[in-house]
Coordinates of C-alpha atoms in Angstrom, one line a residue:
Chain A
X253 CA 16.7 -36.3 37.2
X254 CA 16.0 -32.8 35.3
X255 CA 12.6 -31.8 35.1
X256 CA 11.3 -31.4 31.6
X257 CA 10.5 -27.7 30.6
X258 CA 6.9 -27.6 29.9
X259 CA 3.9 -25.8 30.1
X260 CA 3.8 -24.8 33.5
X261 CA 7.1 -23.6 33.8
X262 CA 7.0 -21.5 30.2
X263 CA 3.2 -20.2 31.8
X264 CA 5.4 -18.9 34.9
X265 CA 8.4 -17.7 32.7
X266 CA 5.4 -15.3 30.6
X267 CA 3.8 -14.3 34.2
X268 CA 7.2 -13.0 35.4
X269 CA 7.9 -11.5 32.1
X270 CA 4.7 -9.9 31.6
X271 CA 5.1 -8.6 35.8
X272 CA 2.0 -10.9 36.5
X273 CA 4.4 -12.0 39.0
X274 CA 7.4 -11.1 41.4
X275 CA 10.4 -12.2 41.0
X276 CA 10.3 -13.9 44.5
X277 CA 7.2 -16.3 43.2
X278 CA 7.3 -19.3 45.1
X279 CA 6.6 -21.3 42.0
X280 CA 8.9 -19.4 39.8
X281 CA 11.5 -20.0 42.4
X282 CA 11.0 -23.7 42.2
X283 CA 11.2 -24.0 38.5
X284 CA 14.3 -22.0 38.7
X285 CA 15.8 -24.3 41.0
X286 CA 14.9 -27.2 39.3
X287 CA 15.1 -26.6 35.6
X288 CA 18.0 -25.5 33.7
X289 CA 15.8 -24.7 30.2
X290 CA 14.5 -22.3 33.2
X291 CA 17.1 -20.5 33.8
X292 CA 18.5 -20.3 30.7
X293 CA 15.1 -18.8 29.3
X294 CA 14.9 -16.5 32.0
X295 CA 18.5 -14.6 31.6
X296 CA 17.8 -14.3 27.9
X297 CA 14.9 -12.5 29.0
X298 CA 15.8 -10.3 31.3
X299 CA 19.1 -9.8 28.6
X300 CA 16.9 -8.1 25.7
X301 CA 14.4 -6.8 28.5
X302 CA 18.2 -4.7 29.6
X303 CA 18.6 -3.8 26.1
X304 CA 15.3 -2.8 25.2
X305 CA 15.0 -0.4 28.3
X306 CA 18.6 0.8 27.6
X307 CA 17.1 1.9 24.0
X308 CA 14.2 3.1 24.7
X309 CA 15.8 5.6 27.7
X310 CA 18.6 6.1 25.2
X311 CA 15.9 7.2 22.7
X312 CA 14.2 9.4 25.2
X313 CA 17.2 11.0 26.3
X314 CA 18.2 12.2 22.6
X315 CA 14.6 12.6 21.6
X316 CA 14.2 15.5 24.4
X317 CA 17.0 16.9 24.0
X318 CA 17.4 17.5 20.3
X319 CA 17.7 21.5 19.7
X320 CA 15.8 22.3 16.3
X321 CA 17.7 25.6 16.8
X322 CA 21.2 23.6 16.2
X323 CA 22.2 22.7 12.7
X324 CA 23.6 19.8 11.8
X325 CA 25.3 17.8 9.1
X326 CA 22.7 17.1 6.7
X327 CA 19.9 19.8 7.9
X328 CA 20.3 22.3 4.9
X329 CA 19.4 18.8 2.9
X330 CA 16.3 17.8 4.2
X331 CA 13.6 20.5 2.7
X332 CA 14.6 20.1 -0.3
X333 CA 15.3 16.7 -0.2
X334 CA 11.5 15.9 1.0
X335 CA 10.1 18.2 -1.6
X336 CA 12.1 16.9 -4.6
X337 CA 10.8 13.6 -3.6
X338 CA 7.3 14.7 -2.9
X339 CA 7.2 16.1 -6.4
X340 CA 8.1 13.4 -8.6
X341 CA 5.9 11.3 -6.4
X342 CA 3.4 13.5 -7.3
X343 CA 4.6 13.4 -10.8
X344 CA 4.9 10.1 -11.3
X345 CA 1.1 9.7 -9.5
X346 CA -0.4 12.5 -12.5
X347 CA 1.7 10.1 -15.1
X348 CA -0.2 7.2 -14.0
X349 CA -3.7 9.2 -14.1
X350 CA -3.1 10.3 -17.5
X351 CA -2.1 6.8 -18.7
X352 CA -4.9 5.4 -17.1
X353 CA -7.3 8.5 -18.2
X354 CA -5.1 7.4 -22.3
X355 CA -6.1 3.7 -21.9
X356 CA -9.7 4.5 -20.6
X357 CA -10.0 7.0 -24.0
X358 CA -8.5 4.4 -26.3
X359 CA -11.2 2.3 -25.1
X360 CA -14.0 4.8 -25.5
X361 CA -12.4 5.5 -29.1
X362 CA -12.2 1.7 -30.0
X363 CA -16.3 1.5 -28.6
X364 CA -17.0 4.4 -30.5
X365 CA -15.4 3.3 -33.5
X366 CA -16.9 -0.2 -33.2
X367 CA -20.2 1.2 -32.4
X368 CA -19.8 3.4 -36.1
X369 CA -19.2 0.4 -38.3
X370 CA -21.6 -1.6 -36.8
X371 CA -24.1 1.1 -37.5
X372 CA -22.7 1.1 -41.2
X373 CA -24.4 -0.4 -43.9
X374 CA -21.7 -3.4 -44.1
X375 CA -23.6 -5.8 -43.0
X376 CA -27.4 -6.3 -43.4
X377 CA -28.9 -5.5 -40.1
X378 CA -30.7 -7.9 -38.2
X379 CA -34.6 -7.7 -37.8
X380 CA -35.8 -5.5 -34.9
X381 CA -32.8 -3.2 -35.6
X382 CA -33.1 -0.4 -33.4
X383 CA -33.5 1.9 -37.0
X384 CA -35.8 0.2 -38.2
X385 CA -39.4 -0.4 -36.0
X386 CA -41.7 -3.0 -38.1
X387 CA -45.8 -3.2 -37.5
X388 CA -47.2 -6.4 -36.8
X389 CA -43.6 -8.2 -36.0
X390 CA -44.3 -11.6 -34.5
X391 CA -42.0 -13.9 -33.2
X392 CA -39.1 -12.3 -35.1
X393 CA -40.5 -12.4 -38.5
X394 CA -43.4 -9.9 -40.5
X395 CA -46.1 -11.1 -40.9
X396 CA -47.9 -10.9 -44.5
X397 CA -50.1 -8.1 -46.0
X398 CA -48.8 -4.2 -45.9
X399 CA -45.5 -3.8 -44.4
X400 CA -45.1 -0.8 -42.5
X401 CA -42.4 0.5 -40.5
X402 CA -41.2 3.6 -38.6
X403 CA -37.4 5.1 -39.4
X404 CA -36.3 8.6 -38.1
X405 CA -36.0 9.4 -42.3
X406 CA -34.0 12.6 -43.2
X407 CA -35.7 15.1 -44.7
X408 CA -36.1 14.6 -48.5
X409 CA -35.2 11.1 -48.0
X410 CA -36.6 8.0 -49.5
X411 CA -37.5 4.3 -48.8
X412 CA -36.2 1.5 -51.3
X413 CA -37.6 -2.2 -51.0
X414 CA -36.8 -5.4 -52.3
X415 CA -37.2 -8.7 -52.0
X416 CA -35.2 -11.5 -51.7
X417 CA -35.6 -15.5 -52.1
X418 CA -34.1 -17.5 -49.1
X419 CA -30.3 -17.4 -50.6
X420 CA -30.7 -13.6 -50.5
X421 CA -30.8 -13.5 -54.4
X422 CA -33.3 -10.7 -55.7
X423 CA -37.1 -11.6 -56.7
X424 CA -37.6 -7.8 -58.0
X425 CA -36.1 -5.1 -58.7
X426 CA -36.0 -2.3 -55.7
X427 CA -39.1 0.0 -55.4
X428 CA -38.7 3.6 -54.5
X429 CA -40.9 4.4 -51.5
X430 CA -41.7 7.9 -50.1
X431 CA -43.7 6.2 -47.2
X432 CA -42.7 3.8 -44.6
X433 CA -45.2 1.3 -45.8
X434 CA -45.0 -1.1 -48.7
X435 CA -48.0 -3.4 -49.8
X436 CA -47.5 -6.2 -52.5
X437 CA -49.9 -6.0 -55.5
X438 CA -51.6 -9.2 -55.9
X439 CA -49.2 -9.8 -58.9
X440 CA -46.1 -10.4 -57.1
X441 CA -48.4 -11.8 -53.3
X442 CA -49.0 -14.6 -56.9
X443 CA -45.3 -14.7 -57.5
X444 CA -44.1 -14.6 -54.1
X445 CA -42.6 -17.8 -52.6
X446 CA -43.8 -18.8 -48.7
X447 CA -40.9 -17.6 -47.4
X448 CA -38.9 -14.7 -48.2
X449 CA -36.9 -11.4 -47.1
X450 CA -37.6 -7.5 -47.4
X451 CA -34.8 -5.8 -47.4
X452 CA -35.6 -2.4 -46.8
X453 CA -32.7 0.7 -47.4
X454 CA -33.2 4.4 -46.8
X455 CA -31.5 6.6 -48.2
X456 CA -31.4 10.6 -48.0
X457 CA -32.0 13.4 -50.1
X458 CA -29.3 13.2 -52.6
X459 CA -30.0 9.5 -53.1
X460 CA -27.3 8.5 -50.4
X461 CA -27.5 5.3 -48.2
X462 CA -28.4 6.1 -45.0
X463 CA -29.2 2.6 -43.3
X464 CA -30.7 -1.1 -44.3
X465 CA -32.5 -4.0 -42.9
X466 CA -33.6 -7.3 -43.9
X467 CA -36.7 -8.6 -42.8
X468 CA -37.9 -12.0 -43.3
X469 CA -41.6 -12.3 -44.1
X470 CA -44.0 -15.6 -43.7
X471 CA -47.0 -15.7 -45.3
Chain B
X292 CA -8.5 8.8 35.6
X293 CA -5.0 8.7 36.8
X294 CA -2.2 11.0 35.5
X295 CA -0.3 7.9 33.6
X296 CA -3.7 7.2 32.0
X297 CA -3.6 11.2 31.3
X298 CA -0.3 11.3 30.0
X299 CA -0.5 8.0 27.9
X300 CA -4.3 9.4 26.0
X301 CA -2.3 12.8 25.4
X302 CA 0.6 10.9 24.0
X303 CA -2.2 8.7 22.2
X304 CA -3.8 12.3 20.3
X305 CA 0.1 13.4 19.6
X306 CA 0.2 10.1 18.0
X307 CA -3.2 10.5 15.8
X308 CA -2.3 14.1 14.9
X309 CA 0.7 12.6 13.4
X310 CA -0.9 10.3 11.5
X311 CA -3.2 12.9 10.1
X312 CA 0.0 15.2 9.3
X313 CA 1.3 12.1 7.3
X314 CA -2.0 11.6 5.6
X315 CA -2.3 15.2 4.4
X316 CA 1.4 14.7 3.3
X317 CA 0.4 11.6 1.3
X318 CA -2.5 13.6 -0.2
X319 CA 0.3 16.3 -1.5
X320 CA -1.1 19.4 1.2
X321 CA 1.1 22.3 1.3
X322 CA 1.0 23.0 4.7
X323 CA 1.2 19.4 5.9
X324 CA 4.8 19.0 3.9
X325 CA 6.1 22.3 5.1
X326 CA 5.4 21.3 9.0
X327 CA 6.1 17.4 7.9
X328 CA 9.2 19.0 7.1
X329 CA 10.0 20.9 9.8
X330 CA 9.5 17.7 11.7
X331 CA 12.0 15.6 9.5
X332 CA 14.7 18.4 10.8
X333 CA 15.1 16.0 13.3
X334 CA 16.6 13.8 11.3
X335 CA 20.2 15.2 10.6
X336 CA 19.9 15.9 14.5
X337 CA 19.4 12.1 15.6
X338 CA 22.1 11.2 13.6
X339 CA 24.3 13.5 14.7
X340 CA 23.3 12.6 18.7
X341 CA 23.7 8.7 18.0
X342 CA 26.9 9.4 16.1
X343 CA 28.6 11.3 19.0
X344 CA 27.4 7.9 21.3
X345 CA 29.4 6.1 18.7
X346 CA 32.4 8.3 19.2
X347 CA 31.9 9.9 15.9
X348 CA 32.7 7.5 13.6
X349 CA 31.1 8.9 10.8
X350 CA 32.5 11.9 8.8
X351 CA 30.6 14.9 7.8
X352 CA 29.9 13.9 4.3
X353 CA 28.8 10.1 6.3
X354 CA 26.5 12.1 7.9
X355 CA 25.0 13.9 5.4
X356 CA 24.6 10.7 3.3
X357 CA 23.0 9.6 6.1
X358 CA 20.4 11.9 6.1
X359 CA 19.0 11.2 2.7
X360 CA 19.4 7.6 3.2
X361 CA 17.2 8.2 6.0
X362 CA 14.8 10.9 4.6
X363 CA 14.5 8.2 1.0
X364 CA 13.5 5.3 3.8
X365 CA 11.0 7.7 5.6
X366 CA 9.4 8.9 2.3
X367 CA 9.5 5.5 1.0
X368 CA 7.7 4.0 4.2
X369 CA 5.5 6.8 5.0
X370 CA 2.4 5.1 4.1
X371 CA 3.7 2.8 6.7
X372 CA 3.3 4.8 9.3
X373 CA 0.3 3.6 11.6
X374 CA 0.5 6.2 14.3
X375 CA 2.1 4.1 16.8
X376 CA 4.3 6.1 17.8
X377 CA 5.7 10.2 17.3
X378 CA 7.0 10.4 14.0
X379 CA 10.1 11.3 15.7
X380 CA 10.6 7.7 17.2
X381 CA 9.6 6.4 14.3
X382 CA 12.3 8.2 12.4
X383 CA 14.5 7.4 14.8
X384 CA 14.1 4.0 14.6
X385 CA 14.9 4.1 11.0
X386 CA 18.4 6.3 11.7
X387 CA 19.1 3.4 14.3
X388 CA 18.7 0.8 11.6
X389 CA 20.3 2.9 9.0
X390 CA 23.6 3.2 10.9
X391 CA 23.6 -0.4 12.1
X392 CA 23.3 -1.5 8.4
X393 CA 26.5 1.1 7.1
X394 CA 28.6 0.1 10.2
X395 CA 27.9 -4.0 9.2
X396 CA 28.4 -3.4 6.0
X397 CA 31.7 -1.2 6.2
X398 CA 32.9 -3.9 8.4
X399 CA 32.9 -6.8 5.9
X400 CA 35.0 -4.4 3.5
X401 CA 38.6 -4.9 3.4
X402 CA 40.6 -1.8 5.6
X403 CA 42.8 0.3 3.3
X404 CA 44.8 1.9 6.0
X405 CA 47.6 4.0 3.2
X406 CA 44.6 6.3 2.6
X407 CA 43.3 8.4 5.3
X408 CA 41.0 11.0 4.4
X409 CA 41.3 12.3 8.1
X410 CA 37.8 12.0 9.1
X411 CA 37.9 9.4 11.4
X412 CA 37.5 7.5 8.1
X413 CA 39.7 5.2 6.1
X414 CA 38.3 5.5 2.2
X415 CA 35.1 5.0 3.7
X416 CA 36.2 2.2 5.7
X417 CA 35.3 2.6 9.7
X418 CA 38.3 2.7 11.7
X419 CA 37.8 0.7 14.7
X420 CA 34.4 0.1 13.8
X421 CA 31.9 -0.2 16.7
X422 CA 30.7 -3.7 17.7
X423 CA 27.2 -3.2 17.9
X424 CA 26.0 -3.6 21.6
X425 CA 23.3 -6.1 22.5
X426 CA 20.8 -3.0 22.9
X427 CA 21.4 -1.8 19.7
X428 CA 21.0 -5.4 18.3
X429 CA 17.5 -5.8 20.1
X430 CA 16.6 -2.2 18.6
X431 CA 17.6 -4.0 14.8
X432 CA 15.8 -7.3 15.5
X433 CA 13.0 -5.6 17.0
X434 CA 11.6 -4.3 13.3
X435 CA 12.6 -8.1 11.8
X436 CA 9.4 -8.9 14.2
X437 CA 5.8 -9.4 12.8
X438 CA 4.0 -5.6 13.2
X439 CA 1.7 -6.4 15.6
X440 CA 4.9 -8.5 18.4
X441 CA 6.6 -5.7 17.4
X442 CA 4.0 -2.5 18.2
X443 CA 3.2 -4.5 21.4
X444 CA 7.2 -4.0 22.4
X445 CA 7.2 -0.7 21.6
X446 CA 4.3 0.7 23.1
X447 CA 5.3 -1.3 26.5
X448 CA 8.8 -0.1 26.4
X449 CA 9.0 2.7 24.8
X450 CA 5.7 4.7 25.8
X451 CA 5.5 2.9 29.2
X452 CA 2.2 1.5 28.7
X453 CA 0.5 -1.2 30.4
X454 CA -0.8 -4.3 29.0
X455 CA -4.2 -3.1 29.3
X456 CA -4.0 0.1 27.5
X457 CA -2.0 -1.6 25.0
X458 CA -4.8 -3.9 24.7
X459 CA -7.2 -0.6 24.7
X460 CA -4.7 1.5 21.8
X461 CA -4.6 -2.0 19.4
X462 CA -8.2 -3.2 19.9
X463 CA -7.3 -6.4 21.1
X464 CA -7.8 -8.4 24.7
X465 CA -5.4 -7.6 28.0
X466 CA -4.2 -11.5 27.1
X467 CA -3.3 -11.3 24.0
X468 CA -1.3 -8.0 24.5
X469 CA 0.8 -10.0 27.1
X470 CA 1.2 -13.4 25.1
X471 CA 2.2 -11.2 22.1
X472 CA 5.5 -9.4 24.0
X473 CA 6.0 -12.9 26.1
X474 CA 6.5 -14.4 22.0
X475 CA 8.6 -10.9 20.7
X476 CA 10.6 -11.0 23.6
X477 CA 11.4 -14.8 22.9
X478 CA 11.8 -14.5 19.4
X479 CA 14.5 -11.2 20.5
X480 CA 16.2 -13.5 22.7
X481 CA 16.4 -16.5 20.7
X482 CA 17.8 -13.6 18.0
X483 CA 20.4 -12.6 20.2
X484 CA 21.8 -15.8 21.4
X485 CA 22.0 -16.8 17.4
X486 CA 24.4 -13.7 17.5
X487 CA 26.3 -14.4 20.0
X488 CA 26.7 -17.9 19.0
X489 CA 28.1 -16.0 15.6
X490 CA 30.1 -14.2 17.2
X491 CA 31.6 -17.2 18.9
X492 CA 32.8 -19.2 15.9

């Protein structure tokens, strides 16, 4: 009956084949003997352990004795060669740095650009604008009496305010303000509804827009 | 320390001063590509060396074809290059494979005998064509293996290391260094015999 080739005899196989072993192994002897998957194994082995030797020596032997003086088919090619390639590697590496360096610069163009509408008067801004600094803000609305504010104003420049019902329709025309602060008479704090908006706008010396904000107010 | 051990941590700082060079070649260094290429001069030699062992099958112009096949692979792969071995085994690994690919190729091409450029070539066409031997096969299979199977081999056949300063040079345990060749050499054989077994039918 043939033995089956299992662990043990592939464990011996490794041992022999890793020189944990001599070839003269008692064991290794006996699994020879008895199993063909064995033997089989084992000449494969010792086949590509021939050819591997026989390359590597055959490598060693033309490694050592290679002449850099001697010139052979193909030597006048390979300085060039290497630097052509080099180069356009090198090339091709600066293209992608300047396309990534384009796309990054697109990007901080598009940012700024967004960044410069958003910052023009389009578009009411919304309250606590970074502008536009309001006293006595609570809880994201003014809260009645004087209104005063703080805006880095250009010189010359002006304040206009005016107020607006809760649809955003005007309640009075726009007052001209030199000062950052605006205090209802007790004619319109009369007229005034509960709830309403201030939408302030300054504007520079020659009468120019130079930035908004509505506020709402509760009294 | 014995003088293997000596020779095999020399070989070792050969090995690491190469893969610097390679490095500073991959960072564009002038000095680095100028010695890198003084290096890669071995090229054209190898070729020519493993050409005369093949009884000079391949022309001049073959050869010189050769080369930049060669040199494209070596540029191609450089960041490859782990430091294993010199950089002139590791190029000549590549020349091996090179030639074994042009001499299988060439030999499933039909022979056009009427024109005979007198190079030892037939339009291109290798006559009597070299069956490759089973060392030169092994050599071929050897870089189909997974890196690490692969480095194992290399560094046990080719620098005549033992397991343990295998184990020592890729970090890894005395054990695992042996079960990894006992696999590569299995998977070689079992590459070889599928060959042959070709080669039969």
């Amino acid at each position: 009956m043939i033995p089956t080739h299992g662990k043990e005899h592939e464990r011996l196989l490794k041992q022999v084949t890793c020189g944990d072993i001599e070839r003269d192994d008692a064991a290794l002897l006996a699994a020879l003997d008895e199993c063909p998957e064995c033997r089989d194994r084992l000449e494969g082995l010792d086949t590509v352990s021939d050819a591997l030797e026989r390359t590597a020596r055959e490598q060693r032997e033309i490694l050592s004795s290679l002449d850099h003086d001697h010139t052979a088919p193909g030597s006048d090619l390979v300085g060039p060669f290497i630097r052509a390639r080099l180069a356009a590697r090198r090339r091709a590496r600066w293209l992608r740095y300047a396309a990534a360096a384009a796309v990054i610069a697109s990007a901080g163009a598009g940012w700024w650009a967004v960044m410069r509408i958003t910052r023009e008067p389009v578009a009411p801004h919304l309250l606590g604008s970074d502008a536009f600094q309001f006293d006595r803000l609570q809880g994201g609305v003014v809260q009645p009496g004087p209104v005063r504010w703080e805006f880095d104003l250009p010189p010359g420049g002006s304040y206009g305010v005016e107020l607006l019902d809760a649809q955003g329709v005007s309640l009075a025309p726009e007052e001209r303000l030199q000062q950052p602060l605006w205090t209802p008479s007790s004619q319109e704090e009369e007229r005034l509804p509960g709830s309403f908006s201030l939408r302030v706008t300054a504007y520079d010396v020659y009468g120019q827009l130079v930035d908004w904000v509505v506020v709402p107010v509760v009294r | 320390m014995t003088l293997e051990n000596d020779k095999n941590t020399n070989d070792s700082d050969e090995h690491s001063a190469d893969l610097r060079l390679v490095r500073e070649v991959l960072e564009g260094r002038g000095r680095a590509i100028r010695q890198f290429t003084d290096r890669m001069g071995c090229v054209p030699l190898i070729l020519e060396k493993r050409n005369a062992r093949l009884g000079s099958f391949f022309g001049r112009e073959d050869l010189e074809d050769l080369t930049q096949e060669v040199l494209a692979i070596v540029l191609r792969k450089l960041s490859d290059y782990t430091g294993q071995g010199s950089l002139e085994g590791w190029a000549y690994g590549i020349c091996t494979n090179i030639i074994m690919n042009v001499i299988r190729t060439r030999r499933r091409q039909p022979v056009q005998v009427d024109e005979d450029p007198g190079d030892g070539t037939l339009d291109g066409v290798i006559v009597g064509d070299p069956e490759p031997n089973e060392h030169e096969l092994v050599d071929l299979y050897l870089d189909r293996l997974d890196s690490l199977p692969a480095h194992v081999v290399r560094l046990k056949v080719f620098d005549e290391m033992t397991f343990k300063e295998i184990g020592l040079r890729l970090k890894i345990p005395e054990n695992s260094a042996k079960t990894h060749y006992y696999r590569a050499m299995n998977r070689l054989r079992v590459m070889l015999q599928s060959h042959r077994n070709e080669e039969l039918r």
